[in-house]
XYZ file of C-alpha atoms in Angstrom:
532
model
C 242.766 -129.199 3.778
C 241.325 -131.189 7.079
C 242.525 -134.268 7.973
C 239.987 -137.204 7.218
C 237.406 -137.434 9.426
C 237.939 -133.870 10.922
C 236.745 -130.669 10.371
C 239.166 -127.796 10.744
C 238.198 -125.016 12.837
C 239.805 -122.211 10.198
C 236.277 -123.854 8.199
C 234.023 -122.169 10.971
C 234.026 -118.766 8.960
C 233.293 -119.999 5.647
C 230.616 -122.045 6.995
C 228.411 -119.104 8.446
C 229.331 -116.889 6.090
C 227.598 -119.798 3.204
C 224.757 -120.135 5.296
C 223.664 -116.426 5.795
C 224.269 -115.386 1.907
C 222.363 -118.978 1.157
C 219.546 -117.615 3.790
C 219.488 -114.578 1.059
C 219.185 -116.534 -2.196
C 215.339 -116.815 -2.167
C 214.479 -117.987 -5.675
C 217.335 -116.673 -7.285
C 219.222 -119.885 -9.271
C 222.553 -120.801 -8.059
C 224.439 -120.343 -11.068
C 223.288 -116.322 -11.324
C 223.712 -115.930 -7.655
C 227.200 -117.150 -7.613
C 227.926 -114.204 -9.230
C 226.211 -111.874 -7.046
C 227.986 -113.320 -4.313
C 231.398 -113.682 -5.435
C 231.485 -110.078 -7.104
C 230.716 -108.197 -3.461
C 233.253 -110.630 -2.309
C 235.848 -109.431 -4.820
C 234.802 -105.665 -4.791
C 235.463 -106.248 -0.540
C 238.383 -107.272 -1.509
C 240.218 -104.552 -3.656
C 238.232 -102.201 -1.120
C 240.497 -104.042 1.938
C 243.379 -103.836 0.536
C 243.120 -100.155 -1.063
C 241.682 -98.762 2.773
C 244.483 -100.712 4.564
C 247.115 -98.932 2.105
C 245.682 -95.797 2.753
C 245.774 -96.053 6.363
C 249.428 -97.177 6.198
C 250.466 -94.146 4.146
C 248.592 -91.754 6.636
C 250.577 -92.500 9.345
C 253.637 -92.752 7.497
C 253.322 -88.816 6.091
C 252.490 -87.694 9.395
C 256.000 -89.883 10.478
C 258.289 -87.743 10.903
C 260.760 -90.544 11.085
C 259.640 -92.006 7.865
C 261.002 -91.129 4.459
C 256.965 -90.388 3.530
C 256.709 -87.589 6.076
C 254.923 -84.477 4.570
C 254.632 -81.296 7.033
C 251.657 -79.644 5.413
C 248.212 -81.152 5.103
C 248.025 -80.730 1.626
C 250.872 -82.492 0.872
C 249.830 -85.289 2.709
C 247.082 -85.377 0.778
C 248.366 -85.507 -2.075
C 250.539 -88.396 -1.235
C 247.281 -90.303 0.052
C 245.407 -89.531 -3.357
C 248.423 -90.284 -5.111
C 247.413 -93.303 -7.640
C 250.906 -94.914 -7.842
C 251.436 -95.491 -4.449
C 248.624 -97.800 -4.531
C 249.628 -99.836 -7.604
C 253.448 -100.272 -7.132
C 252.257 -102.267 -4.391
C 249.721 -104.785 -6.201
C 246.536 -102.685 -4.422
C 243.570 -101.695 -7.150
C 242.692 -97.902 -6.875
C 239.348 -97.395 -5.722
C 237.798 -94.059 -6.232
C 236.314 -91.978 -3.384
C 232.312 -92.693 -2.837
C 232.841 -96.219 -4.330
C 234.412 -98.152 -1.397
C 232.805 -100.979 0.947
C 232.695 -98.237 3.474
C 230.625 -96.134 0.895
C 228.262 -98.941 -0.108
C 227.801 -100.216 3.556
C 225.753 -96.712 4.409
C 223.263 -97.277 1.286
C 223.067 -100.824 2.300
C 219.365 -100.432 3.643
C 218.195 -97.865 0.384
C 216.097 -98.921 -2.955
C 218.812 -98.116 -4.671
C 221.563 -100.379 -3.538
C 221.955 -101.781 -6.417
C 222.665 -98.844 -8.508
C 225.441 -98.221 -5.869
C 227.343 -101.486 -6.474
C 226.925 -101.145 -9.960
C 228.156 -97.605 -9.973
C 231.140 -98.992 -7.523
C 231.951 -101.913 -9.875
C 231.846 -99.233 -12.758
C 234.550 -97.410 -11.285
C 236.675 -99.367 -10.323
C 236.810 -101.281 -13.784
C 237.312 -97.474 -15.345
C 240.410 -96.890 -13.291
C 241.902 -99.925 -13.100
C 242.383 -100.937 -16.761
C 243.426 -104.625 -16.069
C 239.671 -105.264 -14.828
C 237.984 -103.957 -18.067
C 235.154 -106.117 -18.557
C 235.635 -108.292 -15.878
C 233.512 -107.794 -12.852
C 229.499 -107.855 -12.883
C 227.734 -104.766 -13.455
C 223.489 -105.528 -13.097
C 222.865 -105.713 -9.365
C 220.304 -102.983 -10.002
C 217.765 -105.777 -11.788
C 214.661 -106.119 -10.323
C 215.055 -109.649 -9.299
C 217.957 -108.765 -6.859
C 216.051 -107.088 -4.275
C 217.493 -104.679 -1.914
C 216.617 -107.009 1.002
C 219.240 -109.368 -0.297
C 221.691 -107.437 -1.509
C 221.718 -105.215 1.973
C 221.853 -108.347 3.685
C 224.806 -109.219 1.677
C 226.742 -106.285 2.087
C 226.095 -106.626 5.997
C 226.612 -110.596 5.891
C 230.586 -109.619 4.398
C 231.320 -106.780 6.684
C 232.103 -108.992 9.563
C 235.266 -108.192 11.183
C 236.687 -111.375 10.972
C 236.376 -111.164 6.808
C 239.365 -109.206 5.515
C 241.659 -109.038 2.894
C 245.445 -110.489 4.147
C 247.188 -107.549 5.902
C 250.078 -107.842 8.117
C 249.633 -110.798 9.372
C 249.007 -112.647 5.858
C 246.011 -114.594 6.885
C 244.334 -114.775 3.385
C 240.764 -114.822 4.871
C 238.852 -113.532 1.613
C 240.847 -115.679 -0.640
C 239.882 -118.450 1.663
C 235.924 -117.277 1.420
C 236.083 -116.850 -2.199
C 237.501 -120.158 -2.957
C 234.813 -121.888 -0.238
C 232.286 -120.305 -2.075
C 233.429 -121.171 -5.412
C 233.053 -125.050 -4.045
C 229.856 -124.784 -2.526
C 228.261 -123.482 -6.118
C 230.123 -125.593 -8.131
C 228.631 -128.465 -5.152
C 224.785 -126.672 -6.078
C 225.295 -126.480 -9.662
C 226.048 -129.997 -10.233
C 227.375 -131.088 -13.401
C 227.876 -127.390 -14.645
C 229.609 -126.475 -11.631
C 232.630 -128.966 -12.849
C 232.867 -125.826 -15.686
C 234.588 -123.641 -13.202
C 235.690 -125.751 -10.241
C 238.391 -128.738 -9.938
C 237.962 -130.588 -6.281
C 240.811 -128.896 -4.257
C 241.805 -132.607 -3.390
C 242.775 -133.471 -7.306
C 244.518 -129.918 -7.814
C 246.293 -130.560 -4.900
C 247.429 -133.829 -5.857
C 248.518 -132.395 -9.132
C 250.342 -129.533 -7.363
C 252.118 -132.112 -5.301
C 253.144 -134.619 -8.104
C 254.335 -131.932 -11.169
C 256.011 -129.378 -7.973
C 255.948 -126.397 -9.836
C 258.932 -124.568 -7.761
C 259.363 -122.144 -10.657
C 259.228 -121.615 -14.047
C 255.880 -121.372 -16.471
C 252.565 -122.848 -15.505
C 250.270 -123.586 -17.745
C 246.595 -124.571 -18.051
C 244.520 -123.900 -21.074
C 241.179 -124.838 -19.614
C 241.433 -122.867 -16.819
C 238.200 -122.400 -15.241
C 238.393 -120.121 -12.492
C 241.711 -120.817 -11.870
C 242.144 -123.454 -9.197
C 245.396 -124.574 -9.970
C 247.382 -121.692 -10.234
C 246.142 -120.637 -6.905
C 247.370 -124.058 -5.709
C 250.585 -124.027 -7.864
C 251.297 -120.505 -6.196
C 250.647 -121.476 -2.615
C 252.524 -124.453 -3.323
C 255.796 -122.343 -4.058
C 255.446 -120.049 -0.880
C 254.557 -123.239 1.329
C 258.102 -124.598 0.420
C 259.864 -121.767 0.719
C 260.112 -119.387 -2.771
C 257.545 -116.774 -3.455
C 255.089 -116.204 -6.633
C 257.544 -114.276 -8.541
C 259.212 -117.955 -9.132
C 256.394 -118.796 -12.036
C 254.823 -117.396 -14.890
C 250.848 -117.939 -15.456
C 249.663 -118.720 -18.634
C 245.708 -119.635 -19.031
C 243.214 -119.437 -21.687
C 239.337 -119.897 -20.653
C 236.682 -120.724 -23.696
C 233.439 -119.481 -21.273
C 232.864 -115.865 -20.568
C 231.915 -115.583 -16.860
C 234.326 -118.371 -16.381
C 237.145 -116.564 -17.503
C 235.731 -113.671 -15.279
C 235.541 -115.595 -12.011
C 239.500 -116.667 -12.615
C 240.422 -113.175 -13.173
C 238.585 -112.621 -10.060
C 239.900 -114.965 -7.990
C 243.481 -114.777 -9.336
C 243.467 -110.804 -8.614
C 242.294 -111.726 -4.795
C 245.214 -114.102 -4.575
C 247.489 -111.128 -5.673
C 248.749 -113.951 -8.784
C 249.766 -111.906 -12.256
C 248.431 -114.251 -14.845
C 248.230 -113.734 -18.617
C 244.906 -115.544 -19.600
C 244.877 -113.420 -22.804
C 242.274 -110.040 -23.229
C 239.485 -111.953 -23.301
C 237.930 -115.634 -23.308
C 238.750 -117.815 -26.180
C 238.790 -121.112 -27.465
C 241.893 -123.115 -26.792
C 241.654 -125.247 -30.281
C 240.678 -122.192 -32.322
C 242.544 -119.304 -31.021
C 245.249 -120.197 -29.585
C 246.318 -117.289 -26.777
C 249.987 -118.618 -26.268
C 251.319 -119.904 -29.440
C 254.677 -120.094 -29.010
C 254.623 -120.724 -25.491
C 256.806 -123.898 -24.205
C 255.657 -124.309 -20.583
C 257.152 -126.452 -17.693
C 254.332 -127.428 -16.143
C 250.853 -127.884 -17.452
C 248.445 -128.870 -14.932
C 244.736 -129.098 -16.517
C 241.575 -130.624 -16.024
C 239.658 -130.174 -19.397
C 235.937 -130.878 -20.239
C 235.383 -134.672 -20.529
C 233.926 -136.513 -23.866
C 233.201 -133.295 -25.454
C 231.798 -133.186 -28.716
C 231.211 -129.747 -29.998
C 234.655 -128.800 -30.057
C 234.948 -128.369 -33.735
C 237.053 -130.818 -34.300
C 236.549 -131.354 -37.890
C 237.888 -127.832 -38.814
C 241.192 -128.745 -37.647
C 241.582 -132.159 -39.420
C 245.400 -131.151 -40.758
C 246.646 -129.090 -37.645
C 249.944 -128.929 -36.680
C 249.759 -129.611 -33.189
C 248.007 -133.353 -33.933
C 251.954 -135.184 -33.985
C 250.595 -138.763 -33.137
C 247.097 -138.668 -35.282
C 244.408 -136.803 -35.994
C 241.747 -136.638 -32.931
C 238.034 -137.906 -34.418
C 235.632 -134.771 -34.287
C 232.987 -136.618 -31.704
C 235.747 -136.541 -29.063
C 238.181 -134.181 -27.652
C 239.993 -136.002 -25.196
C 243.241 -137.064 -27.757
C 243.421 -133.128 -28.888
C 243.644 -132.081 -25.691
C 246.473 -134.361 -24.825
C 247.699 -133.181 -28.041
C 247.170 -129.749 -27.625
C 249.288 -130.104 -24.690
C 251.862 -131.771 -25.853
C 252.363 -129.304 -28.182
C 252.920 -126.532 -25.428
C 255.550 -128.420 -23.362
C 258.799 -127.144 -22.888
C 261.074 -130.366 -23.707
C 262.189 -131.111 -20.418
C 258.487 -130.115 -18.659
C 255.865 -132.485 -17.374
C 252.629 -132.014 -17.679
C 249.311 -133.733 -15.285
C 245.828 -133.761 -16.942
C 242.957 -135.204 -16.160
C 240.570 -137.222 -18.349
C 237.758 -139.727 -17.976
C 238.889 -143.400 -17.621
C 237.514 -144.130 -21.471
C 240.315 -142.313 -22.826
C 243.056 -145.068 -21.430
C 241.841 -148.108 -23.456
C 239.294 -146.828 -26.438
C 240.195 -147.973 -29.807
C 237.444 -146.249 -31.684
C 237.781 -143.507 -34.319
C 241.881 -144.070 -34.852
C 242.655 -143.079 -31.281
C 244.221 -146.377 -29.876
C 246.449 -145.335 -32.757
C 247.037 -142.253 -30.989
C 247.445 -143.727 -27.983
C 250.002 -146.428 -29.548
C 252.641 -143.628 -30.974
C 251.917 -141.241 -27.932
C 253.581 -144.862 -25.393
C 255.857 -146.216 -28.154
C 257.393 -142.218 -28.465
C 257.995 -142.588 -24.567
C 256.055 -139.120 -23.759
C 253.623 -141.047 -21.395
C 254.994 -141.379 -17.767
C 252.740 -142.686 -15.610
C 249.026 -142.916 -15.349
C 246.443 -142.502 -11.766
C 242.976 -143.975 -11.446
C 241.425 -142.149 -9.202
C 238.098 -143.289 -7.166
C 234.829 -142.172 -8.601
C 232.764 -139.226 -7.444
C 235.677 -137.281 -6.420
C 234.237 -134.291 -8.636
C 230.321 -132.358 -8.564
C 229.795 -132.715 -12.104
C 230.115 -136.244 -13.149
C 230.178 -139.714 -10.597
C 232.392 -141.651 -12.799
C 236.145 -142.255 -11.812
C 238.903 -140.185 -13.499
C 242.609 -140.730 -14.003
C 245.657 -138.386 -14.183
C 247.758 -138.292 -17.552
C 251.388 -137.397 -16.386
C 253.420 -137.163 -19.833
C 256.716 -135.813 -20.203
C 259.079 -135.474 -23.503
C 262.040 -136.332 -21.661
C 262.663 -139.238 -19.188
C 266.404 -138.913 -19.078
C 268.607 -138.923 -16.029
C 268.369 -135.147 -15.291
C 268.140 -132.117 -12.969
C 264.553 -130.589 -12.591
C 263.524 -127.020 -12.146
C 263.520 -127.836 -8.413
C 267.531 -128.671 -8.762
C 266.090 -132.489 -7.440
C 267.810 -134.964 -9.694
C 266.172 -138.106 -11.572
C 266.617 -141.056 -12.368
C 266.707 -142.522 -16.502
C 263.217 -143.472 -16.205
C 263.422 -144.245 -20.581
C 261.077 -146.624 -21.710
C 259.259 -146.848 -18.523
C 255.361 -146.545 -17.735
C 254.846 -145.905 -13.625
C 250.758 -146.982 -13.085
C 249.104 -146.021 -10.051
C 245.893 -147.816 -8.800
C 244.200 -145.635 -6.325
C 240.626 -146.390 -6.485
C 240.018 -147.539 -3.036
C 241.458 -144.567 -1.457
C 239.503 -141.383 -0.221
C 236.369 -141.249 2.083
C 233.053 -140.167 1.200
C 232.640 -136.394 2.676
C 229.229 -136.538 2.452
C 226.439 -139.012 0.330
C 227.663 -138.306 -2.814
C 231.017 -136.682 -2.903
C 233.997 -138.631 -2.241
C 237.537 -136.751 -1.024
C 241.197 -137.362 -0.765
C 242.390 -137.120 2.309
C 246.314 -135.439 2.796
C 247.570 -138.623 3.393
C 246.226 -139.899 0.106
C 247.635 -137.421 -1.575
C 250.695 -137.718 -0.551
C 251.069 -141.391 -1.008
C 250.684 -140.542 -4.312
C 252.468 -137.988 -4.491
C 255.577 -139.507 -2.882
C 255.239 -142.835 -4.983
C 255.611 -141.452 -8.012
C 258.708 -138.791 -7.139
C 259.901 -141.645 -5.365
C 259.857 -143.840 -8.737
C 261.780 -140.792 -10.534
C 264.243 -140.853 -8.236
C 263.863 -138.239 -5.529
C 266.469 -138.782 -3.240
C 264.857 -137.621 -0.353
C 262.159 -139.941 -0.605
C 262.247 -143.643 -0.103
C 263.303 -146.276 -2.942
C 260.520 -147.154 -5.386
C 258.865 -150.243 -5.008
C 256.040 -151.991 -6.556
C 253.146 -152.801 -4.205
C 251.192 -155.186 -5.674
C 247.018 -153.732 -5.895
C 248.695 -150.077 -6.282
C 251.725 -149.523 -8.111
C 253.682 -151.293 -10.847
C 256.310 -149.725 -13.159
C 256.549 -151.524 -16.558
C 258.451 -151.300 -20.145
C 256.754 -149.724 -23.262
C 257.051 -153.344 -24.100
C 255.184 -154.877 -21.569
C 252.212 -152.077 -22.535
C 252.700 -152.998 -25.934
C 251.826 -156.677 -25.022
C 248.869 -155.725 -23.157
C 247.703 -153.846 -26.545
C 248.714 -150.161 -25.246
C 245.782 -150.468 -22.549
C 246.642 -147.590 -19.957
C 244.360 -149.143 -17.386
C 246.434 -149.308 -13.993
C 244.500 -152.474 -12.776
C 245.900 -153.877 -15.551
C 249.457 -154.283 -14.507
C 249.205 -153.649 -10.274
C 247.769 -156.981 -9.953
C 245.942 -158.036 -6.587
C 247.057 -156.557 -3.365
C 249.063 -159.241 -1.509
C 247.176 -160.781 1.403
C 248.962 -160.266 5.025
C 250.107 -163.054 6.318
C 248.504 -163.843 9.965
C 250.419 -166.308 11.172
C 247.429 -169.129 11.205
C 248.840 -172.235 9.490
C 247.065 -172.380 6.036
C 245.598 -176.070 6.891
C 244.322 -175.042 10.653
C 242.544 -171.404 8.885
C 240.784 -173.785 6.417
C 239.962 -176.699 9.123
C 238.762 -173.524 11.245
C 236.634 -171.739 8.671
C 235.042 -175.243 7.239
C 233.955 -175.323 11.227
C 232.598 -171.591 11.383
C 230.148 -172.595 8.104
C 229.520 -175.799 9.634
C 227.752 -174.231 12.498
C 226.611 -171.170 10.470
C 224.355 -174.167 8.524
C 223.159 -175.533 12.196
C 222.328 -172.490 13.773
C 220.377 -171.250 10.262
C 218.543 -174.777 10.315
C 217.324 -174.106 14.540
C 216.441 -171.135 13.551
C 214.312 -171.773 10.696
C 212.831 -174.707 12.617
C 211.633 -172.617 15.954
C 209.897 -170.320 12.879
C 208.053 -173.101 11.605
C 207.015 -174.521 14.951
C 205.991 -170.794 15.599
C 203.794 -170.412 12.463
C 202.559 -173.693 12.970
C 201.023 -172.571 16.099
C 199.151 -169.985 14.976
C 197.211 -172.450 12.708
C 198.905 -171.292 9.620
């Protein structure tokens, strides 16, 4: 992420490469060209990675050094065609006449499209984990060969690979850039698929999932365990540390995170096929660590009176015309009892009373599973303008060591509230960001508060943090608002005498009033002239 006010120069490639495939959108609507765009990206991808395999394993059979040297042509052959030494090492197989190399020749014919549909075929055929996920109708008529050509040539750039030795991911980069920039045209249906990298980050940052499993069932096209798994190898393990669980309600959704987790190399289980978290539930016995999740706000249609006596609803049933209480619920339910999980809701959900769920809200902070709460500035996300806040619950507060082998403090019986509405900077006229620093003030204050050694003593800052007792929530008639209990933020103290800063500013109005009443008096004289 660039620091605020900068623009990093890694962003230079993602830029160009937005413009020229926007250049090629014509009429086409954003939300079907996203998935133009974003299959060729993946199907360059697996076509990378499966070319810069096969190059490895020619020079190693013609080695004679290497373990893989083979001193007939045929046998080398066979090693190169040989299926398994593709897949032991996380690389899809592509079939011969289907690759990027393949498709870039019929880039110019009428038939492109047949091509890439033919290529995306394949490749689904022999690699069974892709069944039914990548688009297959580039040959309709309103995809012209114009665009699609220009596509193919747009992504061919040599600077646009998949990570090789070096382990610059450059297409998982471009894929995610891209994801942004739709969910950025799409507006409010772009929040379906895409969480601001700035609020997954912060999540990533506050639950540190170092290992163990990670869970989101709304998963979109799965933002946060690319973060969660670039979070692990930035501090030092590597993604064989967690275990992804997801479950996705929307079709193409669920398509673009299997997608985008394949580019990132990240096993996840996000079931066969797309599902309804409420309805079919994927992962029933699953106990998770971490949930990190960012579900649909306010929604309605979720069926809710179907599931009136469900098991998972331990502090109340959640009314049918809103959702937010059964997914907190939900969640609850699939947290292992010493994980922590981060969600994000709309602000509503932290002091409504309607429809039995300040009940909820009541046994949820008298049973101690609420830890601390975030308001977060508004139009941090496409979708919606209004502010959000992060739900950090946990079913154990105790005095404990954590997956990451960091100890904590007892926190029991304690409610840590974050104010953080004022922070971020608008990244353009109607999309506000977090900058790193924000983040990790966050971050830091509330690992700080459960008792991270490494990080400085908790204290409360008046305007941003408070901790409080259950009690002291209970008083306040279990309102979760943060502004509630952070107060004002404590005005610095200048040094002026309090008697000379009010004798000076009574002065400063004073002649404010005399040079207002000149001024109005030259305009009157002026008017006056003009035999008004």
């Amino acid at each position: 992420m660039a620091a605020r006010g900068t623009k990093s120069t890694a962003l230079g490639l993602e830029d160009a490469l937005w413009e020229a495939a926007n250049s090629l959108r014509s009429s086409m609507d954003s939300a079907e060209y996203k998935h133009v765009v974003l299959g060729l990206l993946f199907l360059k991808y697996v076509s990378d990675k499966f070319e810069y395999r096969y190059a490895k394993l020619a020079d190693l059979v013609a080695d004679g050094t290497s373990d893989y040297f083979m001193p007939t042509a045929g046998a080398r052959q066979a090693v190169l065609e040989d299926r398994d030494e593709y897949t032991a090492e996380g690389v899809f197989w592509v079939p011969a006449g289907h690759r990027w190399g393949d498709l870039r020749k019929t880039a110019k014919q009428t038939d492109i499209g047949q091509h890439v549909d033919a290529a995306m075929e394949a490749i689904e055929r022999e690699n069974p984990s892709l069944k039914g996920v990548l688009p297959k109708n580039y040959a309709r008529r309103e995809l012209t060969p114009e665009t699609l050509g220009g596509l193919i040539d747009t992504f061919s750039r040599d600077d646009l690979a998949a990570a090789e030795h070096d382990g610059t991911d450059v297409l998982g980069r471009v894929y995610e850039y891209f994801l942004a920039q739709f969910a950025s045209n799409e507006g409010k249906n772009g929040g379906e698929f895409y969480t601001p990298r700035s609020i997954v980050s912060l999540l990533t940052e506050m639950l540190r999932p170092y290992n163990g499993r990670v869970f989101d069932p709304c998963c979109g096209s799965g933002g946060m365990f690319v973060q969660a798994e670039s979070f692990v190898e930035e501090h030092g393990g590597s993604r064989n540390d967690i275990s992804v669980f997801g479950q996705e309600r929307n079709p193409t959704t669920w398509r673009l995170a299997k997608m985008n987790l394949a580019i990132r190399g990240i096993e996840a289980n996000l079931g066969a096929e797309w599902s309804d978290s409420f309805h079919d539930d994927l992962h029933p016995d699953l106990r998770a660590d971490f949930i990190m999740a960012n579900p649909p706000f306010n929604i309605s249609d979720w069926g809710g009176e179907r599931l009136a006596d469900d098991y998972r609803w331990n502090y109340g049933t959640p009314p049918p015309g809103n959702a937010n209480y059964a997914w907190l619920q939900h969640m609850l339910h699939h947290l292992s009892p010493t994980g922590t999980m981060g969600v994000v809701l709309a602000n509503g959900s932290l002091t409504v009373d309607s429809s039995q769920q300040g009940r909820i809200r009541q046994r949820m902070v008298d049973d101690d599973v609420v830890e601390c709460i975030v308001a977060l500035p508004a139009q941090l996300f496409y979708s919606v303008q209004i502010p959000v806040s992060l739900w950090l619950c946990t079913k154990d507060k105790s005095a404990r060591r954590v997956k990451s082998e960091r100890p904590q403090r007892d926190r029991t019986g304690e409610v840590l509230f974050i104010d953080a509405r004022e922070l971020g900077y608008m990244e353009n006229r109607t999309h506000r960001n977090l900058s790193p620093e924000d983040v990790a003030r966050i971050a830091d204050t509330y690992n700080g508060w459960r008792g991270d050694p490494d990080l400085k003593p908790y204290e409360d800052t008046p305007g941003f943090c408070a901790s409080v007792t259950i009690e002291q929530v209970a008083t306040a008639g279990y309102a979760l608002s943060p502004g509630r209990y952070v107060g004002a933020e404590s005005a610095k103290d200048d040094g002026e005498p309090t008697e000379e800063k009010i004798a000076r500013l009574t002065e400063d109005i004073r002649a404010s009033f005399a040079r207002r009443a000149h001024l109005q008096g030259q305009l009157e004289r002026a008017i006056g002239a003009l035999g008004c």
